[in-house]
Coordinates of C-alpha atoms in Angstrom, one line a residue:
X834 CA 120.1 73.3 129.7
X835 CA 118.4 76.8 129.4
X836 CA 114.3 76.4 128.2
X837 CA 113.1 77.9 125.5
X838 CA 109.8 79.1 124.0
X839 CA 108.6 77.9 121.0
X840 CA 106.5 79.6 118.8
X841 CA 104.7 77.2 115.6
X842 CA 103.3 78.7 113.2
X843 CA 105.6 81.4 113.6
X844 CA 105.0 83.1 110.2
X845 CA 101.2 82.8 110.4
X846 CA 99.1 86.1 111.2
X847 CA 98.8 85.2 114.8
X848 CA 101.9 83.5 115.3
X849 CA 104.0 86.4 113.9
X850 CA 102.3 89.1 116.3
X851 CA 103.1 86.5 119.3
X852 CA 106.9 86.4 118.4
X853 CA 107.3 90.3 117.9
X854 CA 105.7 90.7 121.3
X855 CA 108.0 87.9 122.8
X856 CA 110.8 89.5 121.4
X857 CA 109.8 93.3 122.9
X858 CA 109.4 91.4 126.4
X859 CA 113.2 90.6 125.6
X860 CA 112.5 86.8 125.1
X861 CA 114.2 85.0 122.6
X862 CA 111.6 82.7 120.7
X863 CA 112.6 79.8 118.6
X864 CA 110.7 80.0 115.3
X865 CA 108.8 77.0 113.9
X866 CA 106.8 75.9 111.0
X867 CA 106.4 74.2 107.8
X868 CA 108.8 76.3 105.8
X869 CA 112.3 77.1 106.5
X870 CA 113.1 80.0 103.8
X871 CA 109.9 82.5 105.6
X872 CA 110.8 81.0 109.1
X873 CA 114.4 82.9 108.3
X874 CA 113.5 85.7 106.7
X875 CA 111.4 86.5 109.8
X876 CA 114.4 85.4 112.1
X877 CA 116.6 87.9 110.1
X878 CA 114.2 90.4 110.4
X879 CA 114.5 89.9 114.1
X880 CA 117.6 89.5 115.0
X881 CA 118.9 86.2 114.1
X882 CA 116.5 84.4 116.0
X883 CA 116.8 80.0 115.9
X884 CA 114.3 78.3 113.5
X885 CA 113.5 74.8 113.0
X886 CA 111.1 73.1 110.6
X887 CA 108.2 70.6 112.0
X888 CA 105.0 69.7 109.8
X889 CA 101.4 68.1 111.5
X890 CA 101.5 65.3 109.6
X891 CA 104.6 64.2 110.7
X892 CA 104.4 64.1 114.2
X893 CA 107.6 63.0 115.5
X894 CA 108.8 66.4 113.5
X895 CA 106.7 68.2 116.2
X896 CA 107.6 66.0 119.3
X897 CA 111.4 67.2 118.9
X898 CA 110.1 71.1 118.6
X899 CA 110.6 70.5 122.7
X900 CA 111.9 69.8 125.4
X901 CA 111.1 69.2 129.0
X902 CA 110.6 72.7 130.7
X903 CA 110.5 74.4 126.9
X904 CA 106.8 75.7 126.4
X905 CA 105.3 75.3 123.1
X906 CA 103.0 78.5 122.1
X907 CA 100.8 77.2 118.9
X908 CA 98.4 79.2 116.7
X909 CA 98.3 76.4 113.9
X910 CA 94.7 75.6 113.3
X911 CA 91.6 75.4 113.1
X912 CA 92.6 73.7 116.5
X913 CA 89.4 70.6 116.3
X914 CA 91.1 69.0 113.3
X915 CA 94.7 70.1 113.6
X916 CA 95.0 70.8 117.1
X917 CA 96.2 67.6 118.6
X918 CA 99.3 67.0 117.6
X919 CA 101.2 69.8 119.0
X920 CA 99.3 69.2 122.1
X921 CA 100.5 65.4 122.7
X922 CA 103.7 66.6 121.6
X923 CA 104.3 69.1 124.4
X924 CA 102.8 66.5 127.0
X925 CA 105.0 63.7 125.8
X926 CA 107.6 65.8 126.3
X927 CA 107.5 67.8 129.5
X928 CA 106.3 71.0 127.9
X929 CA 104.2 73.6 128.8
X930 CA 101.9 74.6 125.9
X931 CA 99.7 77.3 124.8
X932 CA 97.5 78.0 122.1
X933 CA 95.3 80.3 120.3
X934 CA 92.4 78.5 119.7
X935 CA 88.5 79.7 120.2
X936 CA 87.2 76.2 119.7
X937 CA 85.7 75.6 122.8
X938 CA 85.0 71.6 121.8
X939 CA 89.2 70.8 121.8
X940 CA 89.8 72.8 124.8
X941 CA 87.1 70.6 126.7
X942 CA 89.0 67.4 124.6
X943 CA 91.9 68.0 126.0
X944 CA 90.8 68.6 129.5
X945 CA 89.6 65.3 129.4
X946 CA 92.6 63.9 128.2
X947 CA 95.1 65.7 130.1
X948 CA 93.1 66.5 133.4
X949 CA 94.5 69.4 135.8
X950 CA 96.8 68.6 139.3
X951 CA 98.2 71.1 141.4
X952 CA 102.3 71.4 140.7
X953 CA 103.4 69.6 144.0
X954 CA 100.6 66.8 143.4
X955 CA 102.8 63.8 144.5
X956 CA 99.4 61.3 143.9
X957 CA 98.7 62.8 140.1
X958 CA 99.6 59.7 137.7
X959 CA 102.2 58.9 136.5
X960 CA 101.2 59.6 133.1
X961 CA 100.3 62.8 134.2
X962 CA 101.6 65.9 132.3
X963 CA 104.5 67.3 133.8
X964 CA 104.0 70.7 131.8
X965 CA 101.1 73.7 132.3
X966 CA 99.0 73.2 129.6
X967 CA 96.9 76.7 128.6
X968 CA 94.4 76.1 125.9
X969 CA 92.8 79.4 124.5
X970 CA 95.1 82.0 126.1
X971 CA 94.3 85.0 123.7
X972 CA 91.3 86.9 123.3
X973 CA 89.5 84.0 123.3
X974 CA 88.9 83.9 126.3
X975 CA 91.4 85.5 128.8
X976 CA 89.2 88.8 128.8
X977 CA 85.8 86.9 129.4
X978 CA 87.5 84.7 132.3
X979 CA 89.5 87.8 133.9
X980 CA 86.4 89.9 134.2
X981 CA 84.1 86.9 135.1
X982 CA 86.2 85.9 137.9
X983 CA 86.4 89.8 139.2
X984 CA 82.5 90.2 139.0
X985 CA 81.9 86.4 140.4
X986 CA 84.1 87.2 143.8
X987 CA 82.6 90.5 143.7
X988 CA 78.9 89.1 143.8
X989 CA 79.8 86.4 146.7
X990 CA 77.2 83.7 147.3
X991 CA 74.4 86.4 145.5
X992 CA 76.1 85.0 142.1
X993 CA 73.3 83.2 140.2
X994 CA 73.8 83.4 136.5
X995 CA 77.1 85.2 134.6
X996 CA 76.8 86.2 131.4
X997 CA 80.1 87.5 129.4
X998 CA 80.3 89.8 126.1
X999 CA 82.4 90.1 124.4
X1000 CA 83.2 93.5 121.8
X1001 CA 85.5 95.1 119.5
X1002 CA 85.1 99.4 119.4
X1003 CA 85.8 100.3 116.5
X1004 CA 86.7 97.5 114.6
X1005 CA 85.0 97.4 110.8
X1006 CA 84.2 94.1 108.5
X1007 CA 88.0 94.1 107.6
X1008 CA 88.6 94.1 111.3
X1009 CA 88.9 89.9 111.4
X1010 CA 91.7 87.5 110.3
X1011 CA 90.9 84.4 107.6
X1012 CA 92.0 82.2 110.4
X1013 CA 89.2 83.8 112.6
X1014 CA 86.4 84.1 110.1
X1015 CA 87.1 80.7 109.2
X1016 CA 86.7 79.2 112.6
X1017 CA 83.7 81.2 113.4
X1018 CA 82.5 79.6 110.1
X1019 CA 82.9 76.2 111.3
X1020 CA 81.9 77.3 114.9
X1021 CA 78.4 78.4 114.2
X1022 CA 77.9 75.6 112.2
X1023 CA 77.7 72.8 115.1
X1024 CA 75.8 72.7 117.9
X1025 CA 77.6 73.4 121.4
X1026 CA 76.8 73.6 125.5
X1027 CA 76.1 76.3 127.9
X1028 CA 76.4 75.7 131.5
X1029 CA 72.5 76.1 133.1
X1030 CA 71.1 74.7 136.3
X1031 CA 75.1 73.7 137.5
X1032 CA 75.4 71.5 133.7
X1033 CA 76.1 71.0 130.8
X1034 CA 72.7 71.6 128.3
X1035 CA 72.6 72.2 124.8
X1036 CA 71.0 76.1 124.0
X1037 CA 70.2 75.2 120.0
X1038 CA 71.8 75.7 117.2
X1039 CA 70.3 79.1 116.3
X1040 CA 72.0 81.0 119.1
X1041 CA 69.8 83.8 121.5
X1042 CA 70.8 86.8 122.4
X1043 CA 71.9 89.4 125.0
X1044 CA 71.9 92.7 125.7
X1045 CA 74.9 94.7 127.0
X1046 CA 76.0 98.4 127.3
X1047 CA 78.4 99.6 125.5
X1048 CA 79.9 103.3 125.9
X1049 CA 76.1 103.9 127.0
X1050 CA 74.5 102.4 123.6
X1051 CA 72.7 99.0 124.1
X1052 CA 74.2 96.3 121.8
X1053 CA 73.1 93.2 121.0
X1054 CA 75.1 90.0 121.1
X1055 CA 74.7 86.5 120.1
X1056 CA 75.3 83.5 122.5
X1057 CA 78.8 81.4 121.3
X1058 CA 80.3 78.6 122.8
X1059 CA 83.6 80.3 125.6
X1060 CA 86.0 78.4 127.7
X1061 CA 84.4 80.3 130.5
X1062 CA 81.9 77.7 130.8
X1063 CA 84.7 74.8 130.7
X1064 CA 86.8 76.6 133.5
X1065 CA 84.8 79.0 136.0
X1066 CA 82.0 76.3 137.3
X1067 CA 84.9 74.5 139.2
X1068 CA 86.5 78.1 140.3
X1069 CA 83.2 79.0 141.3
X1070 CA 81.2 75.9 142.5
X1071 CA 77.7 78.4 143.5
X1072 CA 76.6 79.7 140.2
X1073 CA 74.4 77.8 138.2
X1074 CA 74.5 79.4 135.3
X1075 CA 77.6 81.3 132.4
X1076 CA 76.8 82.0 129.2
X1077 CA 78.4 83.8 126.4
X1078 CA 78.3 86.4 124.1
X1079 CA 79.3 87.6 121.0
X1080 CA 78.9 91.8 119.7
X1081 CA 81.4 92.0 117.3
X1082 CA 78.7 92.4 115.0
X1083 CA 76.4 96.1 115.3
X1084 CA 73.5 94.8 113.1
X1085 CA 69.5 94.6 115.1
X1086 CA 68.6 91.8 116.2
X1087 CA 66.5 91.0 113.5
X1088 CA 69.5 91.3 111.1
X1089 CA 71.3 88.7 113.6
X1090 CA 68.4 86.0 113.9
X1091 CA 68.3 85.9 109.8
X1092 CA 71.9 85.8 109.6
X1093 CA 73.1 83.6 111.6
X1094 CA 71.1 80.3 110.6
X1095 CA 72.5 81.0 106.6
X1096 CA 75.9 81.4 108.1
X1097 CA 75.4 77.5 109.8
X1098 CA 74.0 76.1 106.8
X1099 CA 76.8 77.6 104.5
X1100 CA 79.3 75.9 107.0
X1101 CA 77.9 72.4 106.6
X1102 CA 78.5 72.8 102.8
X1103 CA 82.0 72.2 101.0
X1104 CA 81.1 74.2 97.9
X1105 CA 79.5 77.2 100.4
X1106 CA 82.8 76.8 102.4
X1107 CA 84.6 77.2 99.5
X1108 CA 83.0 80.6 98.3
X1109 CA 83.2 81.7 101.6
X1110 CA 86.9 81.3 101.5
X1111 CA 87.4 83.5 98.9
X1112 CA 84.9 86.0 100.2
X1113 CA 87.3 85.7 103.5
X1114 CA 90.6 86.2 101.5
X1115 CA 89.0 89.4 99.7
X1116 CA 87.9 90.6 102.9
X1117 CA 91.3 90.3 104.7
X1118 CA 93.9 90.9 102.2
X1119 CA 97.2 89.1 101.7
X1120 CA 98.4 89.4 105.5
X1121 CA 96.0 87.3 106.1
X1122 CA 94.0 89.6 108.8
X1123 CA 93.9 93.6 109.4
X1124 CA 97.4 95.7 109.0
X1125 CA 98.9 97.8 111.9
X1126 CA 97.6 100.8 111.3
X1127 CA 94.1 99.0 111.0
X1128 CA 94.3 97.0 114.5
X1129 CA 95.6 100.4 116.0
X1130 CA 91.9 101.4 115.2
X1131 CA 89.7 99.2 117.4
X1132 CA 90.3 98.0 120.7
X1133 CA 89.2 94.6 122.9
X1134 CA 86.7 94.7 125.7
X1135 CA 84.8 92.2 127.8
X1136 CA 82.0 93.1 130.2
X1137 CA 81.2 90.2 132.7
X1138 CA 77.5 90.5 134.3
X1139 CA 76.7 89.2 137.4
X1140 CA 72.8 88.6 138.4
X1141 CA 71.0 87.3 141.2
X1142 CA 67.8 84.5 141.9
X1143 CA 65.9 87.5 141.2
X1144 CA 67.3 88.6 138.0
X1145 CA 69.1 91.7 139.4
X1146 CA 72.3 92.6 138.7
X1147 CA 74.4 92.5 141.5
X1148 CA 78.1 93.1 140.0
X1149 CA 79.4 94.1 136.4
X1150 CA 83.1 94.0 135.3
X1151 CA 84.6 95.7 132.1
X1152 CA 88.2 94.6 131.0
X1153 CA 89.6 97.0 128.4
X1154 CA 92.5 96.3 125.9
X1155 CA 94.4 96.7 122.7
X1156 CA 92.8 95.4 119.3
X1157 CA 92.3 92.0 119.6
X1158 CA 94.6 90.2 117.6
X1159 CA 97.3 92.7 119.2
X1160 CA 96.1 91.5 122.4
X1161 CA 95.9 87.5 121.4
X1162 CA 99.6 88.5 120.6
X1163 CA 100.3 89.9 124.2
X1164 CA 98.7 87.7 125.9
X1165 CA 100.3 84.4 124.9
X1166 CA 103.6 86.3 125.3
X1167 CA 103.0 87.1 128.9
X1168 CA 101.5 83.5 129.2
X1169 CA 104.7 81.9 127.8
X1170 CA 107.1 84.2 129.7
X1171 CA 105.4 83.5 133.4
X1172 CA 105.3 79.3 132.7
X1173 CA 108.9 79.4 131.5
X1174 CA 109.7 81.4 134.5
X1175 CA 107.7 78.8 136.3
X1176 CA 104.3 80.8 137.9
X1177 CA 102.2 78.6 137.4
X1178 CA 100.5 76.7 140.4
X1179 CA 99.2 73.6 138.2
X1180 CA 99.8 71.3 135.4
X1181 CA 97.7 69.4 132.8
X1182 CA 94.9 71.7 131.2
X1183 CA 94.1 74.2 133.3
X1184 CA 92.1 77.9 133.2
X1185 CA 94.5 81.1 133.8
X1186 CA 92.5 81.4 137.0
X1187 CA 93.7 77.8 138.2
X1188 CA 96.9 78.4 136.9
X1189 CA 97.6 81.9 138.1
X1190 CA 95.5 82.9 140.8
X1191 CA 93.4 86.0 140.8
X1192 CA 96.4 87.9 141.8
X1193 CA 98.9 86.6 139.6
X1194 CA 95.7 86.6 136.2
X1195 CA 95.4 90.4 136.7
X1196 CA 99.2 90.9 136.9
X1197 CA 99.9 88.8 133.5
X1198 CA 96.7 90.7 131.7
X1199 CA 97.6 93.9 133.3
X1200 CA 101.5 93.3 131.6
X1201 CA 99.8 92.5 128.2
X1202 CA 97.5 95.8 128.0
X1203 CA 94.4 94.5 129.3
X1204 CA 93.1 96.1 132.3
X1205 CA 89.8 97.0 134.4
X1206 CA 88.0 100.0 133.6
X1207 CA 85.1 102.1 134.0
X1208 CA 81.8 101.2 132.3
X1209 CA 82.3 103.7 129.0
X1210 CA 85.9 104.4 129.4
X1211 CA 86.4 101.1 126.8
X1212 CA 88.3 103.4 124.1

């Protein structure tokens, strides 16, 4: 029987930007979610594509999404409280999975739970997944983990602390999906670990900041949580210390310290959450998150800083792509397409360094737009 990929939450934002990219790679994607009458229209629109309904909270409805060898792409979230199911369902079943997730606290709960082997790992357990399982294969954080790997092997054993930024050019305040400003919502409102000193330490819950260059301007950008810290120690055993970054956001620094301690509050607070909601939905319209011809005006890049025991730099990496939900899009496209064609060099929750190789990473983010480039040649 031929696998397939399966994309849930197919008529979401995210999830309709991964099919439409799936289907330009000339994959045929089965379409899943809650409701059958969008999940055809879209399939009509496409070409008479298969659908089939699954809900979270029935579960067993999600377990027959897939088969073994079929991989699962999800962008049904926030992923820390509706996450899990889709990700048992494509280990009990023999599935590869991807997802779209920035919540750095699942990604490290399922890495626990479903721990990496190598494919041919004849002493993994039993239990073991049989499927690659790619947690956060979009923006967040392919970029950040591309050109930290690049600028890590560049540096050598000089490597002492990487710190990662991420930016939009030219994106505006209409520039973000509902799903993304509500997860940064919730994001900035717990506390979460940077990797200092070769472990795990909390930074505070009023994040610090960074400066990076950006098409020669400095710009400021606030430390976040990135699965660059979950997956690059082990990858890179000699530096001590990664930390990410933030600069979405152009205001001073001052701006940024005030800010960002109101924005934690207002998550903790169901009525705040509430008004924020709205505020989100005003913000980004009815579709949910910025139109075509809006994403077509901002572009993705990450810039990976390498410094030594001394504090100098000794490599820096920028990775340059299309607008970020475009490239989210592309990415877990590519990603789907090279586990169902089986290039993937591990199983259970792996990094796309682990899974790919440094080789095969820059080929898959090469195919979905995103590539090295010059410091200032970002646009």
């Amino acid at each position: 029987m031929n696998a397939h990929v399966v994309v849930f939450g197919a008529t979401g934002y995210t999830g309709r930007l991964v099919v439409e990219s799936l289907v330009e790679r000339g994959v045929r994607p089965v379409l899943a979610g809650r409701r059958e009458r969008p999940l055809n229209q879209l399939a009509c629109t496409l070409g008479g594509l298969d659908v089939r309904t699954a809900d979270l909270a029935e579960p067993d409805s999600v377990r027959a999404l897939v088969s073994e060898g079929d991989v699962l792409v999800t962008t049904v979230g926030p992923f820390e409280r509706l996450g899990d199911v889709a990700a048992d369902a494509a280990a009990a079943q023999g599935a590869h999975y991807l997802d779209s997730t920035g919540e750095v606290g699942f990604v490290r709960r399922l890495q626990k739970r479903y721990p990496a082997a190598a494919s041919d790992d004849a002493a993994a357990p039993g239990d073991a997944p049989r499927g690659t399982m790619l947690p956060a294969f979009g923006y967040d954080y392919v970029p950040g983990i591309l050109a930290g790997s690049l600028a890590l092997e560049r540096a050598g054993d000089r490597a002492e602390t990487l710190r990662v930024g991420y930016f939009a050019p030219g994106a505006g305040p209409t520039g973000l999906s509902g799903g993304t400003m509500t997860t940064m919502l919730e994001e900035l409102s717990k506390p979460f670990l940077v990797w200092r000193d070769h472990r795990w330490q909390k930074p505070g819950r009023i994040p610090r900041q960074h400066t990076f260059t950006v098409d020669g301007a400095k710009r400021s950008a606030v430390m976040v949580p990135g699965s660059e810290i979950v997956f690059l120690p082990d990858a890179f055993p000699k530096v001590a210390n990664i930390e990410v970054f933030n600069g979405w956001f152009s205001a001073p620094g001052p701006v940024m310290k005030a800010t960002l301690p109101v924005m934690a509050v207002a998550g903790s607070s169901s009525l705040a959450r509430k008004a924020l909601g709205k505020g989100i939905t005003a913000l980004t319209g009815s579709e949910g998150g910025p139109s075509a011809s809006e994403r077509a005006k901002s572009s993705s890049l990450a810039i990976a800083m390498v410094t030594d025991s001394r504090g100098e730099t000794v490599s820096e990496v920028h990775v340059a792509g299309p607008n970020v939900y475009t490239l989210t899009g592309h990415l877990l496209a590519a990603g789907a397409e090279h586990v169902l064609k089986d290039r993937s060099r591990a199983r259970g929750v792996v990094g796309p360094l682990q899974a790919f190789g440094m080789e095969g990473l820059v080929e898959l983010c090469a195919s979905a737009g995103l590539r090295e480039v010059s410091p200032g040649a970002a646009r």
